[in-house]
PDB file of C-alpha atoms in Angstrom:
ATOM      1  CA  MET V 116      -0.008   0.074  -0.126  1.00  0.00           C
ATOM      2  CA  LYS V 117       1.195   3.526  -0.612  1.00  0.00           C
ATOM      3  CA  LYS V 118       1.763   5.892   1.698  1.00  0.00           C
ATOM      4  CA  ILE V 119       1.853   9.577   1.738  1.00  0.00           C
ATOM      5  CA  LEU V 120       2.392  12.353   4.076  1.00  0.00           C
ATOM      6  CA  LEU V 121       0.090  15.134   4.391  1.00  0.00           C
ATOM      7  CA  ALA V 122       1.084  18.165   6.020  1.00  0.00           C
ATOM      8  CA  ASN V 123      -1.523  20.897   6.393  1.00  0.00           C
ATOM      9  CA  ASP V 124      -3.923  21.946   8.706  1.00  0.00           C
ATOM     10  CA  LEU V 125      -6.421  20.084  10.487  1.00  0.00           C
ATOM     11  CA  PRO V 126      -9.781  21.637  12.323  1.00  0.00           C
ATOM     12  CA  GLY V 127     -11.668  20.345  14.749  1.00  0.00           C
ATOM     13  CA  ILE V 128     -15.375  21.417  12.556  1.00  0.00           C
ATOM     14  CA  GLY V 129     -15.544  21.674   8.860  1.00  0.00           C
ATOM     15  CA  LYS V 130     -14.339  19.175   6.205  1.00  0.00           C
ATOM     16  CA  VAL V 131     -11.531  21.402   4.802  1.00  0.00           C
ATOM     17  CA  ALA V 132      -7.847  21.018   4.882  1.00  0.00           C
ATOM     18  CA  LEU V 133      -6.763  17.476   6.632  1.00  0.00           C
ATOM     19  CA  ALA V 134     -10.692  16.929   7.958  1.00  0.00           C
ATOM     20  CA  PRO V 135     -11.782  15.420   3.899  1.00  0.00           C
ATOM     21  CA  ALA V 136      -8.267  14.459   3.202  1.00  0.00           C
ATOM     22  CA  ILE V 137      -8.101  11.616   5.753  1.00  0.00           C
ATOM     23  CA  PRO V 138     -11.107   9.539   4.679  1.00  0.00           C
ATOM     24  CA  ILE V 139     -10.405  10.387   0.797  1.00  0.00           C
ATOM     25  CA  PHE V 140      -7.272   8.513   0.665  1.00  0.00           C
ATOM     26  CA  ALA V 141      -8.273   5.834   2.845  1.00  0.00           C
ATOM     27  CA  CYS V 142     -10.994   4.858   0.340  1.00  0.00           C
ATOM     28  CA  CYS V 143      -8.839   5.439  -2.012  1.00  0.00           C
ATOM     29  CA  GLN V 144      -6.561   2.393  -0.391  1.00  0.00           C
ATOM     30  CA  ILE V 145      -3.439   4.978   0.271  1.00  0.00           C
ATOM     31  CA  GLU V 146      -1.959   4.945   3.952  1.00  0.00           C
ATOM     32  CA  THR V 147      -1.673   8.261   5.695  1.00  0.00           C
ATOM     33  CA  MET V 148       1.258  10.063   8.018  1.00  0.00           C
ATOM     34  CA  LEU V 149      -0.787  13.292   9.713  1.00  0.00           C
ATOM     35  CA  LEU V 150       1.710  16.706  10.241  1.00  0.00           C
ATOM     36  CA  PRO V 151      -0.412  19.277  11.505  1.00  0.00           C
ATOM     37  CA  THR V 152       0.453  22.250  10.496  1.00  0.00           C
ATOM     38  CA  VAL V 153      -2.421  24.211  13.125  1.00  0.00           C
ATOM     39  CA  LEU V 154      -4.721  22.968  15.589  1.00  0.00           C
ATOM     40  CA  LEU V 155      -8.455  24.956  15.075  1.00  0.00           C
ATOM     41  CA  SER V 156     -11.597  24.062  17.130  1.00  0.00           C
ATOM     42  CA  SER V 157     -13.200  24.993  13.239  1.00  0.00           C
ATOM     43  CA  HIS V 158     -11.996  26.615  10.170  1.00  0.00           C
ATOM     44  CA  THR V 159     -11.918  30.404  10.019  1.00  0.00           C
ATOM     45  CA  GLY V 160     -14.822  30.834   6.985  1.00  0.00           C
ATOM     46  CA  GLY V 161     -17.367  31.575   8.746  1.00  0.00           C
ATOM     47  CA  PHE V 162     -16.771  31.076  12.656  1.00  0.00           C
ATOM     48  CA  LYS V 163     -15.691  32.839  15.545  1.00  0.00           C
ATOM     49  CA  ASN V 164     -14.085  32.353  18.876  1.00  0.00           C
ATOM     50  CA  ILE V 165     -11.930  30.298  16.913  1.00  0.00           C
ATOM     51  CA  ALA V 166      -9.069  28.132  18.888  1.00  0.00           C
ATOM     52  CA  ILE V 167      -5.975  28.476  17.049  1.00  0.00           C
ATOM     53  CA  ALA V 168      -3.309  26.136  18.507  1.00  0.00           C
ATOM     54  CA  GLU V 169       0.433  26.749  15.436  1.00  0.00           C
ATOM     55  CA  GLN V 170       2.338  23.265  15.573  1.00  0.00           C
ATOM     56  CA  THR V 171       5.480  24.150  14.046  1.00  0.00           C
ATOM     57  CA  GLU V 172       7.316  22.663  17.587  1.00  0.00           C
ATOM     58  CA  PHE V 173       4.935  19.448  16.845  1.00  0.00           C
ATOM     59  CA  MET V 174       6.121  19.346  13.031  1.00  0.00           C
ATOM     60  CA  LYS V 175       9.778  19.164  13.601  1.00  0.00           C
ATOM     61  CA  GLN V 176       9.513  16.961  16.633  1.00  0.00           C
ATOM     62  CA  SER V 177       7.125  14.167  14.000  1.00  0.00           C
ATOM     63  CA  LEU V 178       9.738  14.768  11.890  1.00  0.00           C
ATOM     64  CA  LYS V 179      12.793  13.769  13.653  1.00  0.00           C
ATOM     65  CA  GLN V 180      10.746  10.833  14.798  1.00  0.00           C
ATOM     66  CA  TRP V 181      10.156   9.739  11.400  1.00  0.00           C
ATOM     67  CA  GLN V 182      13.405  10.109  10.291  1.00  0.00           C
ATOM     68  CA  GLU V 183      14.758   7.553  13.034  1.00  0.00           C
ATOM     69  CA  LEU V 184      12.167   5.040  12.056  1.00  0.00           C
ATOM     70  CA  LYS V 185      13.028   5.829   8.166  1.00  0.00           C
ATOM     71  CA  LEU V 186       9.798   6.091   7.451  1.00  0.00           C
ATOM     72  CA  LYS V 187       9.627   6.966   3.563  1.00  0.00           C
ATOM     73  CA  PRO V 188       6.087   8.197   1.957  1.00  0.00           C
ATOM     74  CA  ASP V 189       5.782   7.165  -1.742  1.00  0.00           C
ATOM     75  CA  ALA V 190       4.894  10.829  -1.951  1.00  0.00           C
ATOM     76  CA  VAL V 191       4.129  14.271   0.255  1.00  0.00           C
ATOM     77  CA  LEU V 192       0.861  16.647  -0.823  1.00  0.00           C
ATOM     78  CA  THR V 193       1.293  19.696   1.771  1.00  0.00           C
ATOM     79  CA  GLY V 194      -1.591  22.693   2.228  1.00  0.00           C
ATOM     80  CA  TYR V 195      -1.616  25.892   4.538  1.00  0.00           C
ATOM     81  CA  PHE V 196       1.344  26.468   6.755  1.00  0.00           C
ATOM     82  CA  ARG V 197       0.823  29.282   9.150  1.00  0.00           C
ATOM     83  CA  ASN V 198       4.727  30.582   8.498  1.00  0.00           C
ATOM     84  CA  ALA V 199       7.718  30.935   6.325  1.00  0.00           C
ATOM     85  CA  GLU V 200       9.392  28.244   8.601  1.00  0.00           C
ATOM     86  CA  GLN V 201       7.220  25.803   8.317  1.00  0.00           C
ATOM     87  CA  ILE V 202       7.845  25.686   4.873  1.00  0.00           C
ATOM     88  CA  GLU V 203      11.133  25.676   5.178  1.00  0.00           C
ATOM     89  CA  LEU V 204      10.827  22.636   7.349  1.00  0.00           C
ATOM     90  CA  MET V 205       8.999  20.808   4.699  1.00  0.00           C
ATOM     91  CA  ILE V 206      11.718  21.799   1.881  1.00  0.00           C
ATOM     92  CA  ASP V 207      14.648  20.564   4.122  1.00  0.00           C
ATOM     93  CA  THR V 208      12.135  17.210   4.589  1.00  0.00           C
ATOM     94  CA  ILE V 209      11.454  16.686   0.837  1.00  0.00           C
ATOM     95  CA  GLU V 210      15.239  16.892  -0.155  1.00  0.00           C
ATOM     96  CA  LYS V 211      15.879  14.142   2.574  1.00  0.00           C
ATOM     97  CA  LEU V 212      13.324  11.757   0.373  1.00  0.00           C
ATOM     98  CA  PRO V 213      14.596  10.024  -1.881  1.00  0.00           C
ATOM     99  CA  LYS V 214      14.361  11.588  -5.132  1.00  0.00           C
ATOM    100  CA  SER V 215      11.367   8.753  -6.529  1.00  0.00           C
ATOM    101  CA  THR V 216       9.048  10.514  -4.052  1.00  0.00           C
ATOM    102  CA  GLN V 217       6.387  12.782  -5.527  1.00  0.00           C
ATOM    103  CA  ILE V 218       5.972  16.070  -4.274  1.00  0.00           C
ATOM    104  CA  PHE V 219       1.996  17.986  -4.576  1.00  0.00           C
ATOM    105  CA  VAL V 220       1.684  21.622  -3.183  1.00  0.00           C
ATOM    106  CA  ASP V 221      -1.631  23.211  -2.756  1.00  0.00           C
ATOM    107  CA  PRO V 222       0.195  26.620  -2.278  1.00  0.00           C
ATOM    108  CA  ILE V 223      -2.729  28.040   0.202  1.00  0.00           C
ATOM    109  CA  MET V 224      -1.900  31.480   1.294  1.00  0.00           C
ATOM    110  CA  ALA V 225      -3.980  33.908  -0.534  1.00  0.00           C
ATOM    111  CA  ASP V 226      -7.649  34.566  -2.502  1.00  0.00           C
ATOM    112  CA  ASN V 227      -9.612  37.013  -4.246  1.00  0.00           C
ATOM    113  CA  GLY V 228      -6.087  39.473  -4.867  1.00  0.00           C
ATOM    114  CA  ASN V 229      -4.982  39.038  -1.809  1.00  0.00           C
ATOM    115  CA  LEU V 230      -2.985  37.247   1.386  1.00  0.00           C
ATOM    116  CA  TYR V 231      -4.577  35.745   3.730  1.00  0.00           C
ATOM    117  CA  SER V 232      -4.103  37.657   7.058  1.00  0.00           C
ATOM    118  CA  GLY V 233      -0.819  37.612   8.700  1.00  0.00           C
ATOM    119  CA  PHE V 234       0.918  36.408   5.462  1.00  0.00           C
ATOM    120  CA  THR V 235       3.871  38.642   4.118  1.00  0.00           C
ATOM    121  CA  GLN V 236       6.122  38.143   1.331  1.00  0.00           C
ATOM    122  CA  GLU V 237       8.261  35.670   3.229  1.00  0.00           C
ATOM    123  CA  HIS V 238       5.194  33.090   2.926  1.00  0.00           C
ATOM    124  CA  VAL V 239       5.403  33.898  -0.795  1.00  0.00           C
ATOM    125  CA  GLU V 240       9.009  33.740  -1.867  1.00  0.00           C
ATOM    126  CA  ALA V 241       8.816  30.318   0.862  1.00  0.00           C
ATOM    127  CA  MET V 242       5.819  29.179  -0.906  1.00  0.00           C
ATOM    128  CA  ARG V 243       7.891  30.147  -4.383  1.00  0.00           C
ATOM    129  CA  LYS V 244      11.026  28.064  -3.234  1.00  0.00           C
ATOM    130  CA  LEU V 245       9.056  24.677  -2.611  1.00  0.00           C
ATOM    131  CA  ILE V 246       6.943  24.538  -5.585  1.00  0.00           C
ATOM    132  CA  GLN V 247      10.313  24.217  -7.362  1.00  0.00           C
ATOM    133  CA  TYR V 248      10.300  20.375  -5.813  1.00  0.00           C
ATOM    134  CA  ALA V 249       6.674  19.732  -6.946  1.00  0.00           C
ATOM    135  CA  GLN V 250       5.115  17.628  -9.687  1.00  0.00           C
ATOM    136  CA  VAL V 251       2.182  18.498  -9.563  1.00  0.00           C
ATOM    137  CA  ILE V 252       0.464  21.635  -7.751  1.00  0.00           C
ATOM    138  CA  TYR V 253      -2.841  23.726  -6.872  1.00  0.00           C
ATOM    139  CA  PRO V 254      -3.036  26.938  -7.160  1.00  0.00           C
ATOM    140  CA  ASN V 255      -5.881  29.572  -6.954  1.00  0.00           C
ATOM    141  CA  ILE V 256      -5.234  32.797  -9.839  1.00  0.00           C
ATOM    142  CA  THR V 257      -3.862  35.115  -6.674  1.00  0.00           C
ATOM    143  CA  GLU V 258      -1.857  32.435  -5.774  1.00  0.00           C
ATOM    144  CA  ALA V 259      -0.044  32.241  -9.000  1.00  0.00           C
ATOM    145  CA  CYS V 260      -0.286  35.306  -9.717  1.00  0.00           C
ATOM    146  CA  LEU V 261       1.613  35.574  -6.243  1.00  0.00           C
ATOM    147  CA  LEU V 262       4.030  33.131  -7.350  1.00  0.00           C
ATOM    148  CA  THR V 263       5.280  34.800 -10.348  1.00  0.00           C
ATOM    149  CA  GLU V 264       5.117  37.626  -9.567  1.00  0.00           C
ATOM    150  CA  THR V 265       2.236  38.513 -11.733  1.00  0.00           C
ATOM    151  CA  ALA V 266      -0.281  42.213 -10.830  1.00  0.00           C
ATOM    152  CA  TYR V 267      -3.665  40.651 -10.761  1.00  0.00           C
ATOM    153  CA  PRO V 268      -5.970  41.836 -12.627  1.00  0.00           C
ATOM    154  CA  SER V 269      -8.684  44.449 -11.824  1.00  0.00           C
ATOM    155  CA  GLY V 270     -10.953  43.573 -14.518  1.00  0.00           C
ATOM    156  CA  LYS V 271     -12.329  40.647 -16.157  1.00  0.00           C
ATOM    157  CA  ILE V 272     -10.080  37.726 -15.680  1.00  0.00           C
ATOM    158  CA  THR V 273      -9.863  35.918 -19.254  1.00  0.00           C
ATOM    159  CA  MET V 274      -8.440  32.025 -20.485  1.00  0.00           C
ATOM    160  CA  ASP V 275      -5.593  33.994 -21.926  1.00  0.00           C
ATOM    161  CA  PHE V 276      -4.390  35.106 -18.380  1.00  0.00           C
ATOM    162  CA  THR V 277      -4.844  32.150 -16.985  1.00  0.00           C
ATOM    163  CA  ARG V 278      -2.695  29.706 -19.052  1.00  0.00           C
ATOM    164  CA  GLU V 279       0.431  32.687 -19.226  1.00  0.00           C
ATOM    165  CA  LEU V 280      -0.002  32.290 -15.242  1.00  0.00           C
ATOM    166  CA  ALA V 281       0.069  28.657 -15.981  1.00  0.00           C
ATOM    167  CA  LYS V 282       3.578  28.513 -18.242  1.00  0.00           C
ATOM    168  CA  LYS V 283       5.306  31.355 -16.105  1.00  0.00           C
ATOM    169  CA  LEU V 284       4.615  28.457 -13.229  1.00  0.00           C
ATOM    170  CA  ALA V 285       5.909  25.765 -14.758  1.00  0.00           C
ATOM    171  CA  GLU V 286       9.349  27.345 -15.649  1.00  0.00           C
ATOM    172  CA  LEU V 287       9.614  27.326 -11.490  1.00  0.00           C
ATOM    173  CA  GLY V 288       9.917  24.013 -11.856  1.00  0.00           C
ATOM    174  CA  PRO V 289       6.714  21.638 -11.590  1.00  0.00           C
ATOM    175  CA  GLU V 290       5.906  19.432 -14.438  1.00  0.00           C
ATOM    176  CA  HIS V 291       1.817  19.878 -14.273  1.00  0.00           C
ATOM    177  CA  VAL V 292       0.119  22.575 -12.938  1.00  0.00           C
ATOM    178  CA  ILE V 293      -3.726  22.833 -11.949  1.00  0.00           C
ATOM    179  CA  ILE V 294      -5.246  26.355 -11.867  1.00  0.00           C
ATOM    180  CA  THR V 295      -8.459  26.099  -9.644  1.00  0.00           C
ATOM    181  CA  GLY V 296     -11.100  29.012  -9.734  1.00  0.00           C
ATOM    182  CA  CYS V 297     -11.035  29.855 -13.287  1.00  0.00           C
ATOM    183  CA  PRO V 298     -13.980  32.153 -14.341  1.00  0.00           C
ATOM    184  CA  ASP V 299     -15.576  31.075 -17.469  1.00  0.00           C
ATOM    185  CA  SER V 300     -18.935  32.877 -17.191  1.00  0.00           C
ATOM    186  CA  GLU V 301     -22.310  32.882 -14.336  1.00  0.00           C
ATOM    187  CA  GLU V 302     -22.681  29.237 -14.746  1.00  0.00           C
ATOM    188  CA  LEU V 303     -19.448  27.473 -14.783  1.00  0.00           C
ATOM    189  CA  THR V 304     -16.603  27.179 -13.233  1.00  0.00           C
ATOM    190  CA  GLY V 305     -13.119  25.880 -14.215  1.00  0.00           C
ATOM    191  CA  VAL V 306     -10.042  23.855 -13.499  1.00  0.00           C
ATOM    192  CA  GLN V 307      -7.436  24.053 -16.019  1.00  0.00           C
ATOM    193  CA  LEU V 308      -4.672  21.657 -16.875  1.00  0.00           C
ATOM    194  CA  TYR V 309      -0.880  22.498 -18.180  1.00  0.00           C
ATOM    195  CA  THR V 310       2.218  20.157 -18.482  1.00  0.00           C
ATOM    196  CA  LYS V 311       4.962  20.966 -19.399  1.00  0.00           C
ATOM    197  CA  GLU V 312       6.432  18.112 -21.518  1.00  0.00           C
ATOM    198  CA  THR V 313       3.503  18.794 -23.800  1.00  0.00           C
ATOM    199  CA  ASP V 314       3.352  22.180 -23.582  1.00  0.00           C
ATOM    200  CA  SER V 315      -0.477  21.723 -23.447  1.00  0.00           C
ATOM    201  CA  PHE V 316      -3.651  23.066 -21.658  1.00  0.00           C
ATOM    202  CA  PHE V 317      -7.120  20.476 -20.558  1.00  0.00           C
ATOM    203  CA  ASP V 318      -9.421  22.561 -19.308  1.00  0.00           C
ATOM    204  CA  PHE V 319     -12.459  21.216 -17.401  1.00  0.00           C
ATOM    205  CA  TYR V 320     -15.973  22.794 -16.889  1.00  0.00           C
ATOM    206  CA  LYS V 321     -18.509  22.490 -13.906  1.00  0.00           C
ATOM    207  CA  THR V 322     -21.826  23.710 -12.832  1.00  0.00           C
ATOM    208  CA  LYS V 323     -20.889  27.430 -10.527  1.00  0.00           C
ATOM    209  CA  TYR V 324     -23.762  26.676  -7.078  1.00  0.00           C
ATOM    210  CA  PRO V 325     -25.109  30.110  -5.669  1.00  0.00           C
ATOM    211  CA  HIS V 326     -22.775  29.147  -2.715  1.00  0.00           C
ATOM    212  CA  HIS V 327     -19.493  28.938  -1.161  1.00  0.00           C
ATOM    213  CA  PHE V 328     -18.190  25.584  -0.392  1.00  0.00           C
ATOM    214  CA  TYR V 329     -15.621  25.730   2.143  1.00  0.00           C
ATOM    215  CA  GLY V 330     -13.068  22.958   1.326  1.00  0.00           C
ATOM    216  CA  THR V 331     -13.614  22.163  -2.345  1.00  0.00           C
ATOM    217  CA  GLY V 332     -10.319  23.149  -3.472  1.00  0.00           C
ATOM    218  CA  ASP V 333      -8.783  20.772  -0.285  1.00  0.00           C
ATOM    219  CA  THR V 334     -11.031  17.517  -1.631  1.00  0.00           C
ATOM    220  CA  LEU V 335      -9.803  18.450  -5.362  1.00  0.00           C
ATOM    221  CA  ALA V 336      -6.047  18.433  -4.108  1.00  0.00           C
ATOM    222  CA  ALA V 337      -6.565  15.645  -1.861  1.00  0.00           C
ATOM    223  CA  LEU V 338      -8.950  12.683  -4.746  1.00  0.00           C
ATOM    224  CA  THR V 339      -6.877  14.276  -7.733  1.00  0.00           C
ATOM    225  CA  THR V 340      -3.339  13.355  -5.725  1.00  0.00           C
ATOM    226  CA  ALA V 341      -5.194   9.864  -4.746  1.00  0.00           C
ATOM    227  CA  CYS V 342      -5.862   9.235  -8.588  1.00  0.00           C
ATOM    228  CA  ILE V 343      -2.478  10.175  -9.557  1.00  0.00           C
ATOM    229  CA  LEU V 344      -1.013   8.126  -7.445  1.00  0.00           C
ATOM    230  CA  GLN V 345      -2.793   5.138  -8.655  1.00  0.00           C
ATOM    231  CA  GLY V 346      -1.990   5.320 -11.144  1.00  0.00           C
ATOM    232  CA  LEU V 347      -4.656   7.527 -13.844  1.00  0.00           C
ATOM    233  CA  PRO V 348      -3.597   9.837 -16.181  1.00  0.00           C
ATOM    234  CA  ILE V 349      -3.647  13.215 -14.483  1.00  0.00           C
ATOM    235  CA  GLU V 350      -6.835  14.254 -17.560  1.00  0.00           C
ATOM    236  CA  ASP V 351      -8.370  11.493 -16.032  1.00  0.00           C
ATOM    237  CA  ALA V 352      -7.586  11.813 -12.093  1.00  0.00           C
ATOM    238  CA  LEU V 353      -8.972  15.569 -12.569  1.00  0.00           C
ATOM    239  CA  SER V 354     -11.957  14.700 -14.512  1.00  0.00           C
ATOM    240  CA  PHE V 355     -13.391  11.872 -12.327  1.00  0.00           C
ATOM    241  CA  THR V 356     -12.353  14.107  -9.271  1.00  0.00           C
ATOM    242  CA  LEU V 357     -14.541  17.216 -10.775  1.00  0.00           C
ATOM    243  CA  GLN V 358     -17.444  14.429 -11.514  1.00  0.00           C
ATOM    244  CA  PHE V 359     -17.483  13.614  -7.409  1.00  0.00           C
ATOM    245  CA  ILE V 360     -17.110  17.004  -6.274  1.00  0.00           C
ATOM    246  CA  ASP V 361     -20.169  17.174  -8.370  1.00  0.00           C
ATOM    247  CA  GLU V 362     -22.114  15.192  -6.932  1.00  0.00           C
ATOM    248  CA  VAL V 363     -21.045  16.118  -3.207  1.00  0.00           C
ATOM    249  CA  LEU V 364     -21.990  19.695  -4.141  1.00  0.00           C
ATOM    250  CA  GLN V 365     -25.579  19.035  -5.368  1.00  0.00           C
ATOM    251  CA  LEU V 366     -26.050  17.347  -2.529  1.00  0.00           C
ATOM    252  CA  GLY V 367     -24.632  20.424  -0.650  1.00  0.00           C
ATOM    253  CA  SER V 368     -26.938  22.665  -2.241  1.00  0.00           C
ATOM    254  CA  GLN V 369     -29.902  21.189  -0.902  1.00  0.00           C
ATOM    255  CA  GLN V 370     -28.910  21.687   2.892  1.00  0.00           C
ATOM    256  CA  PRO V 371     -27.754  25.123   2.643  1.00  0.00           C
ATOM    257  CA  GLU V 372     -27.633  25.553   6.441  1.00  0.00           C
ATOM    258  CA  GLN V 373     -25.016  22.740   6.538  1.00  0.00           C
ATOM    259  CA  ILE V 374     -22.716  24.731   4.130  1.00  0.00           C
ATOM    260  CA  PRO V 375     -20.747  26.316   6.537  1.00  0.00           C
ATOM    261  CA  PHE V 376     -19.672  22.649   7.941  1.00  0.00           C
ATOM    262  CA  GLY V 377     -18.461  21.826   4.942  1.00  0.00           C
ATOM    263  CA  LEU V 378     -18.734  19.343   1.477  1.00  0.00           C
ATOM    264  CA  PRO V 379     -20.911  16.020   2.577  1.00  0.00           C
ATOM    265  CA  ILE V 380     -18.525  14.160   1.126  1.00  0.00           C
ATOM    266  CA  GLU V 381     -19.066  10.967   3.582  1.00  0.00           C
ATOM    267  CA  LYS V 382     -22.357  10.117   1.506  1.00  0.00           C
ATOM    268  CA  LYS V 383     -20.378   9.711  -1.896  1.00  0.00           C
ATOM    269  CA  LEU V 384     -17.482   7.989  -0.570  1.00  0.00           C
ATOM    270  CA  GLY V 385     -18.666   5.316  -1.723  1.00  0.00           C
ATOM    271  CA  MET V 386     -17.863   6.015  -5.578  1.00  0.00           C
ATOM    272  CA  LEU V 387     -14.365   5.979  -4.424  1.00  0.00           C
ATOM    273  CA  THR V 388     -14.233   2.791  -2.741  1.00  0.00           C
ATOM    274  CA  THR V 389     -15.635   1.376  -5.218  1.00  0.00           C
ATOM    275  CA  LYS V 390     -13.429   2.862  -8.031  1.00  0.00           C
ATOM    276  CA  PHE V 391     -10.094   2.206  -5.935  1.00  0.00           C
ATOM    277  CA  THR V 392     -11.007  -1.678  -5.076  1.00  0.00           C
ATOM    278  CA  ILE V 393     -12.040  -2.153  -8.401  1.00  0.00           C
ATOM    279  CA  GLU V 394      -8.514  -0.501 -10.223  1.00  0.00           C
ATOM    280  CA  VAL V 395      -6.060  -1.316  -7.415  1.00  0.00           C
ATOM    281  CA  SER V 396      -7.032  -5.081  -7.788  1.00  0.00           C
ATOM    282  CA  LEU V 397      -6.735  -4.972 -11.979  1.00  0.00           C
TER     283      LEU V 397
END
């Protein structure tokens, strides 16, 4: 069974970050090594009085023990880091892993044209260094702009603009760039895949729902990564992932009062168990 190291925040309430990743990888028959970067009583979207515990020292102690145990994951997927020190710690860890280790990075740090509160240029520079080690990255448009030192557009974001961003990101190291949240119309939202080796693009569009669903990007990064590790071509991995997310969003839309608590992925995890029980046994 393949093993993946997951570095991300862990909320007590709300299916974001590690919360959806754990069951997704389990259903895809991939063992996880959990490295929480921050503990939160809930995710930060729409809740008040959130308890937050930064985990830099815990990360150091965990990684030291894992090195002593000679644990070598087949892959690494990183998400939210609380500070640049945590990113540098992750880079140091990756440099000690075998060259065959697949690295996936979701550079969570910004949205809607702005860095998240408390982040500085130091964080951006550390993240830019981290993605140089990655085979696949999952930035949104704001993160892509920051990583490539491109001004965030003040007007309509075009497909030509996101294609240029993807190529700039690939020049930094990643083989595959998956830009999320690509706008197309009021009815559709998209994901754009760029593959450096073939200089090719694939665009995936799905229905845009009239709500903000927390954890959608985390779910996309986790499931796409799992599909790739189980041998699916990246285009097929994205297509299946977006089908899964679309079905979950349909369910979520039927219970708008539950939206702040995250996607109802539990009701669709059987899709993953069925697919990967069959895929892995072939």
